[in-house]
Amino acid sequence: MATINFGGVEEQVVTREEFPLEKAREVLANEVIAVIGYGVQGPGQSLNMRDNGFNVIVGQRKGKTYDKAVADGWVPGETLFEIEEALEKGTIICFLLSDAAQIELWPTVKAALKPGKSLYFSHGFGVTYKEKTGIVPPADVDVFLVAPKGSGTSLRRLFVEGKGLNSSFAIYQDASGNARTKAIAMGIGVGSGYLFETDFYKEVTSDLTGERGTLMGAIQGIFAAQYEVLRANGHSPSEAFNETVEELTQSLMPLVAENGMDWMYANCSTTAQRGALDWWKPFRDATKPVFEQLYNSVKSQEQAEISITRNSQPDYREKLEVELSELRESEMWQAGAAVRSLRPERT
């Protein structure tokens, strides 16, 4: 492993240089990697591993998602199977269904976990909250995770562009004595930029916090707050959206991604710099109590309970669509659709 200084703290990470793709192929040469579920993470991970030369099959119920797998080149009866058959054929079972669906399918998966097989996750939820989910792996199988730091769609897009998302990895159970090496090989196989080690508990607590925080929940809340203030003070929807969302996503965040926040500040006007430097700490101080409340809600397992209860309801999809439509049909995101249609590359 390579030792890297992260802001004054040294951590060990795994890079492609020290664990190249060829080594990952050697480690997994005799494995049949069965990806169970072709929803969010399934397509990106399975396609990346297939393109990287691994022996991959997909297990998916017939329907629209199955048809999507066929369209992506998975061949029924050869590389695409019903879930039960894929579970039987696979030696590494990639359990990539949603958390709620994992709970429902767990008895079927557990029955297929013969001694010597491996169980792979991309989220620590099911095992960490085993008292709520019932997901308790047999003692004679390896259990590990690789969690790409982004959506399956982004994982695939970046792979096709010759890039990669960073991923965490963790070992929950090492029955074979080789779980760690297999986990790292899987991480390289799915296209990770680099891998950092964690454990199942830390992965799920940081992930749930991030999703509800800056990655999704908080950013929408901040967007909405600023947009509403601008609109209440007479600014047009176009102006409010451009100053709230478009400039951030299209101009400024790519600069942050390229070389850090200070570099983005340095490449803006002196007026913008002064304002940002004066206001970032008040925003930190105002929002930190909310983040502390959020993290405590994750630690107490309240967020897990909410996810399991709501996402397991039979009308979950219908209720989800109502909530998503509230976002989609809001003035801000309707304005956003108009702004996106006017981007130069779309004219």
Short mmCIF file of C-alpha atoms in Angstrom, two decimals:
data_model
loop_
_atom_site.label_atom_id
_atom_site.label_comp_id
_atom_site.label_asym_id
_atom_site.label_seq_id
_atom_site.Cartn_x
_atom_site.Cartn_y
_atom_site.Cartn_z
CA MET A 1 0.00 0.00 0.00
CA ALA A 2 1.08 3.57 -0.63
CA THR A 3 1.31 6.09 2.22
CA ILE A 4 -0.29 9.41 1.31
CA ASN A 5 -0.47 12.60 3.37
CA PHE A 6 -4.10 13.77 3.56
CA GLY A 7 -4.00 17.26 5.05
CA GLY A 8 -1.35 16.35 7.61
CA VAL A 9 -2.70 12.87 8.37
CA GLU A 10 -0.93 9.93 6.77
CA GLU A 11 -3.15 7.18 5.38
CA GLN A 12 -2.44 4.03 3.42
CA VAL A 13 -4.22 3.60 0.10
CA VAL A 14 -4.12 1.15 -2.77
CA THR A 15 -3.37 2.58 -6.20
CA ARG A 16 -3.47 1.10 -9.68
CA GLU A 17 0.32 1.35 -9.84
CA GLU A 18 0.96 -1.07 -6.99
CA PHE A 19 -2.06 -3.25 -7.73
CA PRO A 20 -2.40 -3.16 -11.53
CA LEU A 21 -5.31 -4.59 -13.48
CA GLU A 22 -3.20 -7.57 -14.55
CA LYS A 23 -2.70 -8.54 -10.90
CA ALA A 24 -6.43 -8.19 -10.21
CA ARG A 25 -7.16 -10.51 -13.15
CA GLU A 26 -4.72 -13.07 -11.75
CA VAL A 27 -6.30 -12.94 -8.28
CA LEU A 28 -9.81 -13.47 -9.67
CA ALA A 29 -8.91 -15.74 -12.59
CA ASN A 30 -10.87 -18.72 -11.23
CA GLU A 31 -13.85 -16.75 -9.93
CA VAL A 32 -17.30 -16.38 -11.44
CA ILE A 33 -18.50 -12.92 -10.41
CA ALA A 34 -22.30 -12.92 -10.17
CA VAL A 35 -23.79 -9.43 -10.05
CA ILE A 36 -27.22 -9.67 -8.43
CA GLY A 37 -29.34 -6.68 -9.38
CA TYR A 38 -29.06 -4.42 -12.41
CA GLY A 39 -30.43 -1.19 -10.98
CA VAL A 40 -28.15 1.58 -9.68
CA GLN A 41 -24.66 0.09 -9.11
CA GLY A 42 -25.16 -3.17 -11.03
CA PRO A 43 -24.79 -1.90 -14.61
CA GLY A 44 -21.70 0.22 -14.02
CA GLN A 45 -19.81 -2.35 -11.96
CA SER A 46 -20.70 -5.35 -14.11
CA LEU A 47 -19.93 -3.61 -17.41
CA ASN A 48 -16.64 -2.23 -16.13
CA MET A 49 -15.55 -5.66 -14.86
CA ARG A 50 -16.65 -7.31 -18.10
CA ASP A 51 -14.69 -4.78 -20.16
CA ASN A 52 -11.69 -5.28 -17.86
CA GLY A 53 -11.62 -8.98 -18.71
CA PHE A 54 -13.25 -10.62 -15.70
CA ASN A 55 -15.67 -13.55 -15.79
CA VAL A 56 -18.94 -11.78 -14.97
CA ILE A 57 -22.55 -12.90 -15.07
CA VAL A 58 -25.72 -11.00 -14.12
CA GLY A 59 -28.71 -12.24 -12.12
CA GLN A 60 -31.93 -10.30 -12.68
CA ARG A 61 -35.66 -10.95 -12.71
CA LYS A 62 -37.33 -10.64 -16.11
CA GLY A 63 -38.88 -7.27 -16.86
CA LYS A 64 -37.69 -3.80 -17.89
CA THR A 65 -34.41 -4.07 -15.99
CA TYR A 66 -33.72 -7.51 -17.51
CA ASP A 67 -34.39 -6.03 -20.95
CA LYS A 68 -31.92 -3.24 -20.20
CA ALA A 69 -29.29 -5.85 -19.36
CA VAL A 70 -29.93 -7.56 -22.70
CA ALA A 71 -29.58 -4.20 -24.46
CA ASP A 72 -26.23 -3.73 -22.69
CA GLY A 73 -24.95 -6.96 -24.23
CA TRP A 74 -25.64 -9.56 -21.54
CA VAL A 75 -26.72 -12.78 -23.21
CA PRO A 76 -29.61 -14.80 -21.71
CA GLY A 77 -28.47 -18.30 -20.79
CA GLU A 78 -24.78 -17.36 -21.19
CA THR A 79 -24.06 -14.28 -19.09
CA LEU A 80 -27.58 -13.30 -17.98
CA PHE A 81 -29.66 -15.54 -15.73
CA GLU A 82 -32.53 -15.58 -13.31
CA ILE A 83 -31.30 -14.66 -9.84
CA GLU A 84 -31.36 -18.20 -8.42
CA GLU A 85 -29.29 -19.60 -11.29
CA ALA A 86 -26.77 -16.77 -11.11
CA LEU A 87 -26.42 -17.36 -7.36
CA GLU A 88 -25.71 -21.02 -8.00
CA LYS A 89 -23.12 -20.34 -10.70
CA GLY A 90 -21.33 -17.47 -8.96
CA THR A 91 -18.37 -17.83 -6.61
CA ILE A 92 -18.32 -14.13 -5.73
CA ILE A 93 -21.87 -12.92 -5.12
CA CYS A 94 -22.15 -9.17 -5.68
CA PHE A 95 -25.27 -8.24 -3.73
CA LEU A 96 -26.12 -4.93 -5.43
CA LEU A 97 -29.84 -4.68 -4.89
CA SER A 98 -31.33 -1.78 -2.93
CA ASP A 99 -31.18 -2.11 0.86
CA ALA A 100 -34.91 -2.90 1.05
CA ALA A 101 -34.65 -5.47 -1.75
CA GLN A 102 -31.64 -7.09 -0.06
CA ILE A 103 -33.74 -7.74 3.03
CA GLU A 104 -36.44 -9.39 0.93
CA LEU A 105 -34.05 -11.56 -1.10
CA TRP A 106 -31.65 -12.44 1.73
CA PRO A 107 -33.08 -15.93 2.47
CA THR A 108 -32.54 -16.88 -1.19
CA VAL A 109 -29.00 -15.49 -1.23
CA LYS A 110 -28.07 -17.08 2.09
CA ALA A 111 -29.17 -20.51 0.85
CA ALA A 112 -26.76 -20.19 -2.09
CA LEU A 113 -23.74 -19.19 0.01
CA LYS A 114 -21.90 -22.49 0.09
CA PRO A 115 -18.58 -22.76 1.94
CA GLY A 116 -15.77 -21.07 0.03
CA LYS A 117 -17.94 -18.53 -1.73
CA SER A 118 -17.60 -14.78 -1.23
CA LEU A 119 -20.30 -12.20 -0.51
CA TYR A 120 -19.61 -8.72 -1.89
CA PHE A 121 -21.45 -5.51 -1.03
CA SER A 122 -21.12 -1.91 -2.13
CA HIS A 123 -22.77 -0.58 1.01
CA GLY A 124 -22.42 -1.59 4.65
CA PHE A 125 -26.11 -1.13 5.46
CA GLY A 126 -27.43 -4.69 5.45
CA VAL A 127 -24.68 -6.20 7.61
CA THR A 128 -24.18 -3.23 9.94
CA TYR A 129 -27.88 -3.11 10.80
CA LYS A 130 -28.29 -6.88 10.91
CA GLU A 131 -30.68 -6.69 13.86
CA LYS A 132 -33.07 -4.77 11.61
CA THR A 133 -32.31 -6.44 8.26
CA GLY A 134 -31.71 -10.06 9.30
CA ILE A 135 -28.65 -10.19 7.03
CA VAL A 136 -26.18 -12.41 8.91
CA PRO A 137 -23.71 -14.14 6.55
CA PRO A 138 -22.64 -17.74 7.21
CA ALA A 139 -19.30 -18.04 9.00
CA ASP A 140 -17.63 -20.02 6.19
CA VAL A 141 -17.77 -17.35 3.46
CA ASP A 142 -15.69 -14.23 2.88
CA VAL A 143 -17.63 -10.99 3.26
CA PHE A 144 -16.25 -7.69 1.99
CA LEU A 145 -17.30 -4.49 0.29
CA VAL A 146 -16.10 -2.03 -2.31
CA ALA A 147 -18.03 1.23 -2.28
CA PRO A 148 -17.40 3.55 -5.25
CA LYS A 149 -17.75 7.18 -4.18
CA GLY A 150 -20.46 8.03 -6.68
CA SER A 151 -23.39 6.68 -8.62
CA GLY A 152 -23.18 3.66 -10.87
CA THR A 153 -23.88 5.94 -13.82
CA SER A 154 -20.87 8.11 -12.97
CA LEU A 155 -18.71 5.02 -12.39
CA ARG A 156 -19.48 3.81 -15.91
CA ARG A 157 -19.14 7.21 -17.60
CA LEU A 158 -15.76 7.88 -16.03
CA PHE A 159 -14.57 4.36 -16.90
CA VAL A 160 -15.49 4.87 -20.55
CA GLU A 161 -13.58 8.19 -20.46
CA GLY A 162 -10.51 6.40 -19.09
CA LYS A 163 -10.98 7.83 -15.58
CA GLY A 164 -12.33 6.38 -12.34
CA LEU A 165 -14.10 7.06 -9.06
CA ASN A 166 -12.29 6.52 -5.78
CA SER A 167 -13.67 3.69 -3.66
CA SER A 168 -13.53 2.51 -0.08
CA PHE A 169 -13.10 -1.17 0.78
CA ALA A 170 -13.71 -3.12 3.95
CA ILE A 171 -13.46 -6.68 5.24
CA TYR A 172 -16.26 -7.97 7.44
CA GLN A 173 -15.34 -11.65 7.45
CA ASP A 174 -12.19 -13.41 6.22
CA ALA A 175 -12.98 -17.12 6.11
CA SER A 176 -10.43 -17.93 3.40
CA GLY A 177 -7.55 -15.77 4.59
CA ASN A 178 -7.65 -14.09 1.17
CA ALA A 179 -10.64 -11.75 1.52
CA ARG A 180 -8.58 -8.58 1.55
CA THR A 181 -6.76 -9.41 -1.66
CA LYS A 182 -10.03 -10.34 -3.36
CA ALA A 183 -11.66 -7.11 -2.20
CA ILE A 184 -8.83 -5.00 -3.59
CA ALA A 185 -8.90 -6.93 -6.87
CA MET A 186 -12.64 -6.31 -7.14
CA GLY A 187 -12.08 -2.62 -6.46
CA ILE A 188 -9.55 -2.40 -9.26
CA GLY A 189 -11.85 -4.43 -11.49
CA VAL A 190 -14.81 -2.08 -11.16
CA GLY A 191 -12.60 0.83 -12.19
CA SER A 192 -11.61 2.54 -8.92
CA GLY A 193 -9.14 5.39 -9.11
CA TYR A 194 -7.65 4.47 -5.74
CA LEU A 195 -8.93 2.47 -2.76
CA PHE A 196 -8.94 3.45 0.90
CA GLU A 197 -9.69 1.05 3.72
CA THR A 198 -12.56 1.47 6.17
CA ASP A 199 -14.97 -0.84 7.99
CA PHE A 200 -18.64 -1.61 7.38
CA TYR A 201 -19.86 0.66 10.19
CA LYS A 202 -17.81 3.68 9.12
CA GLU A 203 -18.79 3.19 5.49
CA VAL A 204 -22.50 3.22 6.20
CA THR A 205 -22.42 6.09 8.70
CA SER A 206 -20.34 8.34 6.44
CA ASP A 207 -22.40 7.35 3.40
CA LEU A 208 -25.77 8.03 5.00
CA THR A 209 -24.47 11.35 6.33
CA GLY A 210 -23.06 12.37 2.95
CA GLU A 211 -26.21 11.49 1.01
CA ARG A 212 -28.43 13.41 3.40
CA GLY A 213 -25.83 16.18 3.67
CA THR A 214 -23.67 17.94 1.12
CA LEU A 215 -23.98 15.34 -1.64
CA MET A 216 -27.76 15.51 -2.04
CA GLY A 217 -29.98 16.74 0.78
CA ALA A 218 -28.09 19.81 1.97
CA ILE A 219 -27.15 21.00 -1.49
CA GLN A 220 -30.80 20.96 -2.63
CA GLY A 221 -31.77 22.81 0.55
CA ILE A 222 -29.12 25.49 -0.01
CA PHE A 223 -30.06 25.83 -3.69
CA ALA A 224 -33.74 26.26 -2.78
CA ALA A 225 -33.02 28.80 -0.03
CA GLN A 226 -30.90 31.08 -2.20
CA TYR A 227 -33.21 30.75 -5.21
CA GLU A 228 -36.24 31.68 -3.11
CA VAL A 229 -34.48 34.72 -1.63
CA LEU A 230 -33.49 35.96 -5.09
CA ARG A 231 -36.99 35.44 -6.49
CA ALA A 232 -38.59 37.18 -3.49
CA ASN A 233 -36.40 40.20 -4.24
CA GLY A 234 -37.44 40.56 -7.84
CA HIS A 235 -34.86 38.52 -9.73
CA SER A 236 -36.11 36.53 -12.72
CA PRO A 237 -36.14 32.70 -12.70
CA SER A 238 -33.36 32.66 -15.29
CA GLU A 239 -31.14 34.98 -13.27
CA ALA A 240 -31.91 33.22 -9.98
CA PHE A 241 -31.12 29.77 -11.40
CA ASN A 242 -27.93 30.88 -13.13
CA GLU A 243 -26.61 32.56 -9.98
CA THR A 244 -27.65 29.63 -7.74
CA VAL A 245 -27.04 26.44 -9.70
CA GLU A 246 -25.75 26.83 -13.25
CA GLU A 247 -22.65 28.86 -12.47
CA LEU A 248 -21.75 26.48 -9.64
CA THR A 249 -22.16 23.24 -11.59
CA GLN A 250 -20.86 24.39 -14.96
CA SER A 251 -18.09 26.81 -14.01
CA LEU A 252 -16.97 26.72 -10.40
CA MET A 253 -17.20 23.09 -9.21
CA PRO A 254 -15.10 21.83 -12.14
CA LEU A 255 -12.39 24.23 -10.92
CA VAL A 256 -12.70 22.86 -7.38
CA ALA A 257 -12.50 19.31 -8.71
CA GLU A 258 -9.45 20.22 -10.75
CA ASN A 259 -7.32 21.87 -8.08
CA GLY A 260 -9.16 22.67 -4.85
CA MET A 261 -11.35 25.40 -3.36
CA ASP A 262 -8.51 27.91 -2.88
CA TRP A 263 -7.60 27.60 -6.56
CA MET A 264 -11.21 28.23 -7.57
CA TYR A 265 -11.25 31.33 -5.34
CA ALA A 266 -7.97 32.49 -6.89
CA ASN A 267 -9.52 32.26 -10.36
CA CYS A 268 -12.51 34.46 -9.51
CA SER A 269 -12.77 38.24 -9.22
CA THR A 270 -11.39 40.00 -6.15
CA THR A 271 -14.95 41.00 -5.23
CA ALA A 272 -16.07 37.36 -5.37
CA GLN A 273 -13.02 36.28 -3.37
CA ARG A 274 -13.68 38.81 -0.62
CA GLY A 275 -17.32 37.86 -0.32
CA ALA A 276 -16.59 34.12 -0.25
CA LEU A 277 -13.86 34.47 2.36
CA ASP A 278 -16.10 36.63 4.54
CA TRP A 279 -19.17 34.38 4.32
CA TRP A 280 -17.99 30.76 4.32
CA LYS A 281 -17.51 30.63 8.08
CA PRO A 282 -20.97 32.05 8.93
CA PHE A 283 -22.46 29.37 6.65
CA ARG A 284 -20.35 26.71 8.36
CA ASP A 285 -21.44 27.89 11.79
CA ALA A 286 -25.10 28.04 10.74
CA THR A 287 -25.17 24.55 9.22
CA LYS A 288 -22.82 22.60 11.51
CA PRO A 289 -25.54 22.03 14.16
CA VAL A 290 -27.76 20.54 11.45
CA PHE A 291 -24.95 18.20 10.38
CA GLU A 292 -24.38 17.18 13.99
CA GLN A 293 -28.09 16.46 14.34
CA LEU A 294 -27.95 14.44 11.12
CA TYR A 295 -24.90 12.41 12.19
CA ASN A 296 -26.47 11.63 15.55
CA SER A 297 -29.61 10.48 13.76
CA VAL A 298 -27.47 8.13 11.68
CA LYS A 299 -25.54 6.86 14.74
CA SER A 300 -28.76 6.16 16.64
CA GLN A 301 -29.96 4.05 13.67
CA GLU A 302 -32.98 6.32 13.26
CA GLN A 303 -32.10 6.91 9.62
CA ALA A 304 -31.73 3.18 9.00
CA GLU A 305 -35.14 2.55 10.56
CA ILE A 306 -36.72 5.26 8.39
CA SER A 307 -35.13 3.83 5.24
CA ILE A 308 -36.19 0.26 5.97
CA THR A 309 -39.73 1.18 6.97
CA ARG A 310 -40.51 3.58 4.16
CA ASN A 311 -38.65 1.82 1.37
CA SER A 312 -40.31 -1.51 2.17
CA GLN A 313 -43.85 -0.24 1.77
CA PRO A 314 -45.73 -1.68 -1.23
CA ASP A 315 -46.58 1.81 -2.53
CA TYR A 316 -43.03 3.12 -2.07
CA ARG A 317 -42.47 3.72 -5.79
CA GLU A 318 -45.67 5.71 -6.14
CA LYS A 319 -44.85 7.85 -3.10
CA LEU A 320 -41.29 8.35 -4.34
CA GLU A 321 -42.55 9.63 -7.68
CA VAL A 322 -44.74 12.18 -5.90
CA GLU A 323 -41.73 13.48 -3.96
CA LEU A 324 -39.50 13.55 -7.03
CA SER A 325 -42.18 15.33 -9.04
CA GLU A 326 -42.26 18.05 -6.37
CA LEU A 327 -38.62 18.74 -7.20
CA ARG A 328 -39.01 18.30 -10.95
CA GLU A 329 -42.07 20.56 -11.20
CA SER A 330 -40.76 23.28 -8.90
CA GLU A 331 -40.10 26.62 -10.55
CA MET A 332 -36.37 26.34 -9.82
CA TRP A 333 -35.88 23.04 -11.61
CA GLN A 334 -38.30 23.94 -14.39
CA ALA A 335 -36.13 27.01 -14.90
CA GLY A 336 -33.14 24.67 -14.81
CA ALA A 337 -34.56 22.54 -17.61
CA ALA A 338 -34.93 25.68 -19.76
CA VAL A 339 -31.39 26.81 -18.92
CA ARG A 340 -29.93 23.39 -19.77
CA SER A 341 -31.73 23.42 -23.14
CA LEU A 342 -29.93 26.67 -23.97
CA ARG A 343 -26.40 25.41 -23.26
CA PRO A 344 -24.29 25.89 -26.40
CA GLU A 345 -23.63 22.19 -26.94
CA ARG A 346 -27.39 21.56 -27.14
CA THR A 347 -28.26 24.24 -29.69
#
